[in-house]
Coordinates of C-alpha atoms and ligand atoms in Angstrom, one line a residue:
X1 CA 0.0 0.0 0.0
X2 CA 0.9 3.4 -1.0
X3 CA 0.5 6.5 1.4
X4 CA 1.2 10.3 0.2
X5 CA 1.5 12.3 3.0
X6 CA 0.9 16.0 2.1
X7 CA 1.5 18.9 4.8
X8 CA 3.5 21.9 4.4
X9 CA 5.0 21.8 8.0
X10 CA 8.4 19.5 7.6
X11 CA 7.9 18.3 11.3
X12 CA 4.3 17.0 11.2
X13 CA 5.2 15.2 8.0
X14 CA 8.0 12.9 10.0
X15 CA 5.5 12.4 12.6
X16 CA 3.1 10.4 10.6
X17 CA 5.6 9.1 8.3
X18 CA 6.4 7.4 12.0
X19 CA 2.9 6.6 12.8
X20 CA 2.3 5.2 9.6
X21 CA 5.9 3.1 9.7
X22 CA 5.2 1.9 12.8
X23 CA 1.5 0.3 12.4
X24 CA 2.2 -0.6 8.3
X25 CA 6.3 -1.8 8.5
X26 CA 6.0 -2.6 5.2
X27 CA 4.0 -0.1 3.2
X28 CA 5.5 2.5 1.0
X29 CA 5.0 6.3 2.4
X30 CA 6.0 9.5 -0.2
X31 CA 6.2 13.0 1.3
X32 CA 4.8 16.0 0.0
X33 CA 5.5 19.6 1.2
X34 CA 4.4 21.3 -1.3
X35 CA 0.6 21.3 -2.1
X36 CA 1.1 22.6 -5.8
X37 CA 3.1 19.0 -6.4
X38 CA 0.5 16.9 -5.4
X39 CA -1.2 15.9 -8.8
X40 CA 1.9 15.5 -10.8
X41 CA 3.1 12.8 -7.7
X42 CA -0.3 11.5 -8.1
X43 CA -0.4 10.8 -11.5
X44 CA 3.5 9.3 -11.5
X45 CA 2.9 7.3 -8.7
X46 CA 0.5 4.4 -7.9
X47 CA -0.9 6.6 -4.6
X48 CA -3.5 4.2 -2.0
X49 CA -4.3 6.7 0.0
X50 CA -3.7 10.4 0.7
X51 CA -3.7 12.2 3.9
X52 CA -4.0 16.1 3.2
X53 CA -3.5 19.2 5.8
X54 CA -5.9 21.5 5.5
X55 CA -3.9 24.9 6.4
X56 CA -1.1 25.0 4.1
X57 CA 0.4 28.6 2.4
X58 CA 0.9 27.9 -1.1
X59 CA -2.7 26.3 -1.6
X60 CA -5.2 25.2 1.0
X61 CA -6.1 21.6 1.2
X62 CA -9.6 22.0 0.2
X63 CA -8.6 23.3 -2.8
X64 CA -5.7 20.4 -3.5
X65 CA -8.9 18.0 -2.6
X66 CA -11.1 19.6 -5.1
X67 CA -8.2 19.8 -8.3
X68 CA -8.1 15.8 -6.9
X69 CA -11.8 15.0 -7.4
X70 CA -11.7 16.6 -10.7
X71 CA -9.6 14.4 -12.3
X72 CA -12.3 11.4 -13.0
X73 CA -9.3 8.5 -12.1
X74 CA -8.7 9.9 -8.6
X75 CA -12.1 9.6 -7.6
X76 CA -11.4 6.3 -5.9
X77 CA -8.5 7.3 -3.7
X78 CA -9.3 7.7 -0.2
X79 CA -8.5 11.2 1.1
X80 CA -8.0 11.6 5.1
X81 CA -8.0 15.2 6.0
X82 CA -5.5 16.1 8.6
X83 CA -6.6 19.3 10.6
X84 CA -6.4 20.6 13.5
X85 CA -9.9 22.7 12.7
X86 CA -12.6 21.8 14.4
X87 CA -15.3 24.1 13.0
X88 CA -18.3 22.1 11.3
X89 CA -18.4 24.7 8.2
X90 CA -14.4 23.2 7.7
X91 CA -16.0 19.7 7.9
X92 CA -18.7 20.3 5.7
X93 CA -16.4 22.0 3.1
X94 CA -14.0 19.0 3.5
X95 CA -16.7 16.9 3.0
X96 CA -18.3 18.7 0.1
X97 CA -15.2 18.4 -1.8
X98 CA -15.4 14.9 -1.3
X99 CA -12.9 13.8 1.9
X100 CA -13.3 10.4 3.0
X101 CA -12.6 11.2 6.2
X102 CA -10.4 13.2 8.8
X103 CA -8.2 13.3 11.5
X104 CA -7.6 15.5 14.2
X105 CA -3.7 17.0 14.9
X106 CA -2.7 16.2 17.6
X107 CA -3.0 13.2 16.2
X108 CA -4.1 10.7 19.1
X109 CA -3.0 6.9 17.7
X110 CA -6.4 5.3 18.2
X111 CA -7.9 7.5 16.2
X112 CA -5.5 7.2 13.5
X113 CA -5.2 3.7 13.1
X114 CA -9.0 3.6 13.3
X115 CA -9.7 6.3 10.4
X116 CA -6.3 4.5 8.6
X117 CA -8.2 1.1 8.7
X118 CA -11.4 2.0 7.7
X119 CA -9.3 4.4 4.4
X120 CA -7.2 1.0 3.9
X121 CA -10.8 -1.3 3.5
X122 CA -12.4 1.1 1.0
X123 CA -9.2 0.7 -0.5
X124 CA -9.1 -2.5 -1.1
X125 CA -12.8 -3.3 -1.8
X126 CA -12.3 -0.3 -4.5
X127 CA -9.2 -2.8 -5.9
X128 CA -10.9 -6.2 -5.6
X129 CA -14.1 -4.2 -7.4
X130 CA -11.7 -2.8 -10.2
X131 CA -10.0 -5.9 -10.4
X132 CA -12.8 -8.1 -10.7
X133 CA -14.4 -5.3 -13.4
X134 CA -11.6 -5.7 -15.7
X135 CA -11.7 -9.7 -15.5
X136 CA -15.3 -9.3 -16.2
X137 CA -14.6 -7.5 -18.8
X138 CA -11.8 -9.7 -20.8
X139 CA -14.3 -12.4 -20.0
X140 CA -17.1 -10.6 -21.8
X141 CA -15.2 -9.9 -24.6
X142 CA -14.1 -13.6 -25.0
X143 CA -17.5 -15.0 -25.0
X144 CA -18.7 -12.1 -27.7
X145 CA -15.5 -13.9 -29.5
X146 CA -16.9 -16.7 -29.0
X147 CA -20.4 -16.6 -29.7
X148 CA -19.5 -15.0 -32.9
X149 CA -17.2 -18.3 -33.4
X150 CA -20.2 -20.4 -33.3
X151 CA -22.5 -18.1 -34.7
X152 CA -20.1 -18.3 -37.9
X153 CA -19.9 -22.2 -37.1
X154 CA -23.2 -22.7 -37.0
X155 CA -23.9 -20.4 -40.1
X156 CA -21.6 -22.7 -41.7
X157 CA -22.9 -26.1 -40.6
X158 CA -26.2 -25.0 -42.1
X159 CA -25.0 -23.6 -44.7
X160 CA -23.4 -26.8 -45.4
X161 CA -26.3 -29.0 -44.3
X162 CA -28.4 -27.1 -46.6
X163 CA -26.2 -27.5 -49.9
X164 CA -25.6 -31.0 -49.1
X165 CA -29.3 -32.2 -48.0
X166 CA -30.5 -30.3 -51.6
X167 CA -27.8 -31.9 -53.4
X168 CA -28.4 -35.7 -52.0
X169 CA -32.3 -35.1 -52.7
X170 CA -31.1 -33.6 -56.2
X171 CA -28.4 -36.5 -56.7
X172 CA -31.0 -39.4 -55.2
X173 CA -34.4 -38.2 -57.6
X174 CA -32.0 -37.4 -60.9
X175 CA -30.8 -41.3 -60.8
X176 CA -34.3 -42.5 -60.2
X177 CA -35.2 -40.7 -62.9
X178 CA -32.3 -41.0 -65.3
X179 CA -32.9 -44.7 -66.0
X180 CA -36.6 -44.8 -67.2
X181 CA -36.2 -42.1 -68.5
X182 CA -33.7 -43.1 -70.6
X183 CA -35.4 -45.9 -72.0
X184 CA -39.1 -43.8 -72.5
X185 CA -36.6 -41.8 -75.0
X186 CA -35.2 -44.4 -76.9
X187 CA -38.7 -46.1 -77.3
X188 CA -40.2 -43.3 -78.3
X189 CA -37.5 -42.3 -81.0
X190 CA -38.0 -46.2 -82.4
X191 CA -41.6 -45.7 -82.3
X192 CA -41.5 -42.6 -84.5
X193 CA -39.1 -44.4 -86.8
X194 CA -41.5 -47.6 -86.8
X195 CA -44.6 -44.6 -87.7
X196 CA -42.8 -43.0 -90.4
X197 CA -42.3 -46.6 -91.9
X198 CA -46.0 -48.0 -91.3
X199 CA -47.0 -44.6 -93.3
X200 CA -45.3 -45.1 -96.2
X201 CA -46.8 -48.6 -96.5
X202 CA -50.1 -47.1 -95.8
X203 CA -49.4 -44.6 -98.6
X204 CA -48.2 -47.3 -100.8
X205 CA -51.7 -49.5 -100.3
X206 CA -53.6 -46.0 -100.8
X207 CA -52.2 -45.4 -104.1
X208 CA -52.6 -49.4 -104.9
X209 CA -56.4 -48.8 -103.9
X210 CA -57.1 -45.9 -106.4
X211 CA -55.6 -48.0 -109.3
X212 CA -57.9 -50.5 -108.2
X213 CA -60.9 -48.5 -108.0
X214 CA -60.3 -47.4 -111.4
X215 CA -59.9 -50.2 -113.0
X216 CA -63.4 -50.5 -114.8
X217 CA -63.6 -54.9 -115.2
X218 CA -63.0 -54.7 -111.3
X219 CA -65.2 -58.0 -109.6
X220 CA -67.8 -56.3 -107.4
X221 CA -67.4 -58.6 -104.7
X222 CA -63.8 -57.1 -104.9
X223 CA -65.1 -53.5 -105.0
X224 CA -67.2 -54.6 -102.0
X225 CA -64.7 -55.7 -99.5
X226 CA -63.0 -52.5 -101.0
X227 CA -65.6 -50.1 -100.2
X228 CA -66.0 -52.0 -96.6
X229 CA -61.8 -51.4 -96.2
X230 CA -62.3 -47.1 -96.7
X231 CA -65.8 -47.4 -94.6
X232 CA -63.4 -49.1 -91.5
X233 CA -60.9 -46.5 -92.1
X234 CA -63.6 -43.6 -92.3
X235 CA -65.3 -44.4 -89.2
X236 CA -62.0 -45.2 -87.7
X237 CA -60.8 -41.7 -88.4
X238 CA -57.5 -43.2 -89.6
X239 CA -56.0 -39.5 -91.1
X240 CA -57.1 -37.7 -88.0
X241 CA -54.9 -41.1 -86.0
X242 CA -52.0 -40.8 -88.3
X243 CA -51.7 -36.2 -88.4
X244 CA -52.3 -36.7 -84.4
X245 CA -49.7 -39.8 -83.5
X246 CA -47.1 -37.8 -85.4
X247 CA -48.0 -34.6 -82.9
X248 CA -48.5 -36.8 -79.9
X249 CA -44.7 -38.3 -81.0
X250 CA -43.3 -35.1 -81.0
X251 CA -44.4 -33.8 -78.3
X252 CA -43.6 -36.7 -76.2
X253 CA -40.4 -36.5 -77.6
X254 CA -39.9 -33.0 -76.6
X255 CA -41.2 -33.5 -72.9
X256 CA -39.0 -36.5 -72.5
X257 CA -35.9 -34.0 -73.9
X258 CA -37.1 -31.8 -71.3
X259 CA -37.2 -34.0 -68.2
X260 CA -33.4 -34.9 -69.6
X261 CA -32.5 -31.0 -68.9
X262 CA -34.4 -30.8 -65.4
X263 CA -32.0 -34.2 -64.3
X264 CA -29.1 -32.5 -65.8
X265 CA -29.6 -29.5 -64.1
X266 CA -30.4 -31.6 -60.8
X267 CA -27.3 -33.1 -61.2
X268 CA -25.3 -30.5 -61.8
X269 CA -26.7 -29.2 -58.4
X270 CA -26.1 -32.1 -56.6
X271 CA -22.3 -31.9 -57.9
X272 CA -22.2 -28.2 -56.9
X273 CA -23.8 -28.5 -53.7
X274 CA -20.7 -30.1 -52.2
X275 CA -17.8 -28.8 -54.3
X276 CA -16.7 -25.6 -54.1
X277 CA -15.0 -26.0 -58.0
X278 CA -14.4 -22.9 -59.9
X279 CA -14.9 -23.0 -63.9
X280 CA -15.4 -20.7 -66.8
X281 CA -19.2 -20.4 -67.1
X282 CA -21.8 -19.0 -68.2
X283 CA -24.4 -17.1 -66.6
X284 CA -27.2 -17.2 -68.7
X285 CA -26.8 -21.0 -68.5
X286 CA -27.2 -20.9 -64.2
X287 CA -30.2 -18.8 -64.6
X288 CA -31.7 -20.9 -66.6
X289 CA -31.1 -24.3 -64.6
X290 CA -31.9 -22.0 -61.5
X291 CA -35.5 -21.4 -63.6
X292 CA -36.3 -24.5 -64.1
X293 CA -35.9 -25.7 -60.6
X294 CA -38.2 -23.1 -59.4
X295 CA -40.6 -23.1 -62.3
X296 CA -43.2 -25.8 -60.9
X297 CA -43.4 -23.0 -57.7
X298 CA -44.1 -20.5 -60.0
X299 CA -45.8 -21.3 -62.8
X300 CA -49.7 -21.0 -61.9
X301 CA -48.5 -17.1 -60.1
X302 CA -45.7 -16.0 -61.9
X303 CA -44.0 -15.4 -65.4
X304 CA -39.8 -15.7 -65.4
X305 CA -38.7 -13.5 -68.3
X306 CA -35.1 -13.9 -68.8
X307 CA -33.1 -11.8 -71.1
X308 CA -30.1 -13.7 -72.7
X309 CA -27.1 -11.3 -73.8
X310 CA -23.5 -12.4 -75.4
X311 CA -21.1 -12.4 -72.6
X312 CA -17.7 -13.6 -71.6
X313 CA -17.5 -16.7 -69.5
X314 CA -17.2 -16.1 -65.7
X315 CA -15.1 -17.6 -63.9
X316 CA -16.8 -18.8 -60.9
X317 CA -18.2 -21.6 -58.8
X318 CA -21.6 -22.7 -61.0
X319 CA -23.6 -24.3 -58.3
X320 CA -22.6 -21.4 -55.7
X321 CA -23.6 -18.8 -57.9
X322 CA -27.1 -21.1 -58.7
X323 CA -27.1 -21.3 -55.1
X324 CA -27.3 -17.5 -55.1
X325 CA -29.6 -16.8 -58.2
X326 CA -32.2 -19.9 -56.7
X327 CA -32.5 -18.2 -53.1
X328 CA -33.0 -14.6 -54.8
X329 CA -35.5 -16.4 -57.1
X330 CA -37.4 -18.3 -54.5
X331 CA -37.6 -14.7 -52.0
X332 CA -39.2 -13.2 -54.9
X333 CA -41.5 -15.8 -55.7
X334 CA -42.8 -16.2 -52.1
X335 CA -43.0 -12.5 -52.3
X336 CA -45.3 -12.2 -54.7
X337 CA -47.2 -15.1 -53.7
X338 CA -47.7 -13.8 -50.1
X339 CA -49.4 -10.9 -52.1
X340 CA -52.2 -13.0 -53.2
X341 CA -53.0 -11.3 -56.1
X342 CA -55.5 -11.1 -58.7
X343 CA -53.1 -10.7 -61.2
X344 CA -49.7 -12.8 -62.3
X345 CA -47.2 -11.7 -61.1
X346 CA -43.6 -10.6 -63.1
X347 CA -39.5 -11.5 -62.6
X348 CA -37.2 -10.0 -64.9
X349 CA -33.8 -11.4 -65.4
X350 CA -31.1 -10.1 -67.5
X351 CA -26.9 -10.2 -67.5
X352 CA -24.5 -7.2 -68.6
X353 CA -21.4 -6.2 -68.3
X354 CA -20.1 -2.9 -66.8
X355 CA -16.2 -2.5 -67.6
X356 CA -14.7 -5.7 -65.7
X357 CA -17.7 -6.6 -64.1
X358 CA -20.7 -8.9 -64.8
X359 CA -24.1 -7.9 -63.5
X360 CA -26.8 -10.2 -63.0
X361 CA -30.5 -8.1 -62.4
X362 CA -33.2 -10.0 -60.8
X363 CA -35.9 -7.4 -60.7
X364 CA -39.9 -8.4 -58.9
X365 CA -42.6 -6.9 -59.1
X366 CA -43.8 -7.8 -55.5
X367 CA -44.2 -5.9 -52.6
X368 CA -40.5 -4.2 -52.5
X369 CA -38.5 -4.8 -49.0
X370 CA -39.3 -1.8 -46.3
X371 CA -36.2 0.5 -45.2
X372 CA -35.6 -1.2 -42.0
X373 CA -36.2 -4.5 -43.1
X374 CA -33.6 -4.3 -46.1
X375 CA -31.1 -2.7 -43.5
X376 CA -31.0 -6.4 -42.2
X377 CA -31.6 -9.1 -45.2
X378 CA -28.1 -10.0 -45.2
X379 CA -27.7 -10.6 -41.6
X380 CA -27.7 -14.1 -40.8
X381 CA -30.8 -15.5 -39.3
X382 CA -33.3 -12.8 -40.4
X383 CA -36.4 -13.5 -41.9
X384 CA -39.6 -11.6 -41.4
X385 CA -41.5 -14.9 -42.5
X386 CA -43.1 -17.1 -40.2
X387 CA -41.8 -19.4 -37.4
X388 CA -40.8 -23.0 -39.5
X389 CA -41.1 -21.2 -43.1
X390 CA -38.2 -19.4 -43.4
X391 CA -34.5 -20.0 -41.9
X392 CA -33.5 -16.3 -42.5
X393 CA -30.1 -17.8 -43.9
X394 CA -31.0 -17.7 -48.0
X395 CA -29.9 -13.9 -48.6
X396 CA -26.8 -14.4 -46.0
X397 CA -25.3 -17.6 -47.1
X398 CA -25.7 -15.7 -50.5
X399 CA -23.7 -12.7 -49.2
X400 CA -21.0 -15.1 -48.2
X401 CA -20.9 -16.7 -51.7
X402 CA -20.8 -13.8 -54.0
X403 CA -18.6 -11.2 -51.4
X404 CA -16.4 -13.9 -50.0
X405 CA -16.0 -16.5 -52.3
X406 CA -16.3 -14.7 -55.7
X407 CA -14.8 -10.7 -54.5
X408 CA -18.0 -9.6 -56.1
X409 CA -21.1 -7.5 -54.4
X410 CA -24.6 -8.0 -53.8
X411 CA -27.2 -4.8 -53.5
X412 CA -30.9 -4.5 -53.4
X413 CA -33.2 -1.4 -54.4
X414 CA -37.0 -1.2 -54.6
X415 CA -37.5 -0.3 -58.0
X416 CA -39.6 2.8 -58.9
X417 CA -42.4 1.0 -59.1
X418 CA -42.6 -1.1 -56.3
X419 CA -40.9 -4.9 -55.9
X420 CA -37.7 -5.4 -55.3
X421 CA -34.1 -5.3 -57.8
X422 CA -31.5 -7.8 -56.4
X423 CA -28.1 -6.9 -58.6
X424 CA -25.5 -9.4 -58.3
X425 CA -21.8 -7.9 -59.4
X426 CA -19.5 -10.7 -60.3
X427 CA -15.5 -9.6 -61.5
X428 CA -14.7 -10.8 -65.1
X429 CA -11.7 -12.6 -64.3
X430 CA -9.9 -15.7 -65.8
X431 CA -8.7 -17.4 -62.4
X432 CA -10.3 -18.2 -59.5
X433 CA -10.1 -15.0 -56.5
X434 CA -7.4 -15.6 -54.0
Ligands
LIG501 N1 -37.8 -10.1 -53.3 C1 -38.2 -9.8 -52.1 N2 -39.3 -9.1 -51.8 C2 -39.7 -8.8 -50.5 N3 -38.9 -9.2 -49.4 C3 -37.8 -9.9 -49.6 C4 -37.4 -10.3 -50.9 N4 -36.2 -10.9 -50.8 C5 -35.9 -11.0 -49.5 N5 -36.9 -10.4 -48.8 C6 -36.9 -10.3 -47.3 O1 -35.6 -10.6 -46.8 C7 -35.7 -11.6 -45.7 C8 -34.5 -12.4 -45.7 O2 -34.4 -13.3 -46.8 P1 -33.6 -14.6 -46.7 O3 -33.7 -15.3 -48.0 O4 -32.3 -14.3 -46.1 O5 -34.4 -15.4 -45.6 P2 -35.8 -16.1 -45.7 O6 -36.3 -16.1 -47.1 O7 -36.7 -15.4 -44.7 O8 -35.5 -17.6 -45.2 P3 -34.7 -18.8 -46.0 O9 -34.3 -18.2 -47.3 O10 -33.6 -19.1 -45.1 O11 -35.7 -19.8 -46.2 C9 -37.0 -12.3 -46.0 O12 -37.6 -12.8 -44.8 C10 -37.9 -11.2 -46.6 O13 -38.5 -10.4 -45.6
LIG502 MG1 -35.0 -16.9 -48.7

């Protein structure tokens, strides 16, 4: 412990330099004659206690206890006024300029050692308080450490979770589907071979059955059966059967090539969804496997227009950036849905590029975002949907992808007319970002 004894009168200064040596052996004690040096000793010295004279030429001990007070740091060193005053307006005055206590000259020892004790306990509780303060403290700041640790953990492990549990379904429905499907196709495209080759016989026994008719010594009998043969095909509606089985061929065709896209683009996913792989692409290609992933949740509400534009590839990680263009599509969808319109609703896509930067517009024409809520649509965990229906991690996860994996930027404006205008800003680069 500390002591800085301050009087201006050399003898009383010795005297309680004794008292205090002789009740604290141990403690350090610093001498002050001079008022006027009190704060710079305070402030280059770690100072317990002080115990202050009151009548002193150069400056009063009032006033030295007042400069003290004033200095915000000081406020928890106990100050014992020494005085040989007794007057209560000197008390209150010591008191008012906040004195912890006094003591009166001649100084009797039981008094001392009593005001001295009680100085030395504030003291101390002031330490243990401060000390205890600043170890709460470094302990609050390591658990806001680490709960942003496992907030970014768990971010991650959905995140992760997410991609993976969309990827398995994608993987697991696309091979179900791949096989059958595979075989419809082939069937199909043998079937419209066998067609084209059944109509040219049937043309070929048309033609024989107008020579036939024409032939003027034909039996009747003949010409009956002949006239029964057209009847059959009449009532039959053979021409309607062969103009339709050709569309009906086609068009199965067509779907069947279709359903081959949707598995491709599941599969694709299903790759993406748990490697991180950068690649030249191209964008217009992502939006459009992104589209028709979402199109059966859109379809009845919605139209998807999507503007296709000659670009460069992009180097960047396809089924992250689908990731990105899929979440951004599905908040709009659900955002025009909640809306429950008369009307269909409207998402506009297009890609440009701005200098050395490809931009990919996703613009709705749904309710738009509110101020305050589009302050906060990046911040993992937000969602203003209900309890179970949204996880609040689409738009952050997506933040992630496009400003920490890719370098790029991701903004969002309500449009002048309403809805909302995601822009996606992607660097033109040939190698994948450090
Ligand atoms: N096109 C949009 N129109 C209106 N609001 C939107 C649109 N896109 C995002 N939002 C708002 O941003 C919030 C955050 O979106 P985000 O995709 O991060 O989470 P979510 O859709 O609520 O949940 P999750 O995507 O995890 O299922 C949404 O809850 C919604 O309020
Ligand atoms: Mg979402």
């Amino acid at each position: 412990m500390t002591f800085l004894v301050v009087d201006d009168d050399r003898l009383n200064l010795h005297l309680v330099e004794k008292l205090l040596r002789s009740q604290y052996p141990s403690c350090r004690i610093l001498l002050c004659q001079n008022p006027l040096e009190v704060l710079s000793m305070l402030s280059s010295n770690d100072i317990d206690i002080v115990l202050l004279d009151i009548v002193m030429p150069q400056q009063n001990g009032i006033e030295v206890l007042t400069d003290i007070r004033s200095i915000s740091r000081y406020n928890d060193i106990p100050v014992i006024m020494l005085t040989s005053l007794t007057d209560t307006e000197s008390f209150r005055s010591c008191f008012n300029a906040g004195a912890n206590d006094y003591v009166l000259k001649p100084i009797q020892l039981f008094e001392f050692k009593a005001r001295l004790r009680a100085a030395m306990q504030i003291r101390n509780n002031m330490t243990q308080i401060q000390e205890m303060y600043r170890q709460v403290t470094v302990q609050n700041e390591d658990l806001r450490l680490l709960n942003a640790k496992l907030k970014d953990a768990q971010f991650h492990m959905v995140q992760q979770e997410k991609l993976a549990s969309i990827g398995e379904l994608a993987a697991g429905i696309a091979h179900e589907i791949n096989n059958p499907m595979g075989f419809v196709g082939s069937n199909l495209s043998t079937l419209q071979s066998f067609f084209t080759k059944i109509k040219q016989v049937l043309a070929a026994h048309e033609t024989c059955m107008d020579l036939l008719f024409q032939t003027p010594d034909l039996p009747e009998s003949i010409r009956t059966r002949m006239n029964a043969v057209r009847e059959t095909e009449r009532v039959n509606k053979l021409p309607f059967i062969l103009t339709e089985l050709e569309a009906t061929l086609r068009e199965s065709l067509d779907g069947v090539d279709r359903v081959t896209k949707i598995i491709q683009t599941l599969r694709n996913f299903a790759r993406s969804g748990h490697d991180d792989e950068f690649s030249p692409c191209q964008l217009d290609d992502i939006i459009e496997e992104a589209m028709m992933i979402v199109r059966n949740e859109s379809k009845y509400h919605l139209d998807i227009f999507h503007e296709r534009n000659e670009m460069p590839d992009i180097f960047c990680s396809r089924g992250q950036i689908g990731q990105v263009v899929l979440n951004i599509l599905i908040n709009a969808i659900q955002a025009i849905k909640a809306q429950n319109r008369v009307g269909r609703g409207r998402i506009c896509i297009s890609v440009s590029q701005v200098r050395q930067d490809a931009l990919i517009e996703i613009r709705d024409d749904g309710p738009g975002i509110p101020e305050e809520v589009r302050m906060r649509i990046f911040d993992p965990f937000y969602t203003t949907k209900e309890v179970g229906q949204g996880t609040g991690l689409g738009l952050s996860i997506s933040h992630d992808i496009i400003v920490n994996k890719h370098h790029g930027g991701i903004s969002v404006t309500n449009g002048p007319e309403g809805g909302a205008c995601f822009i996606i800003r992607l660097p033109v680069q040939k190698e994948e970002p450090e």
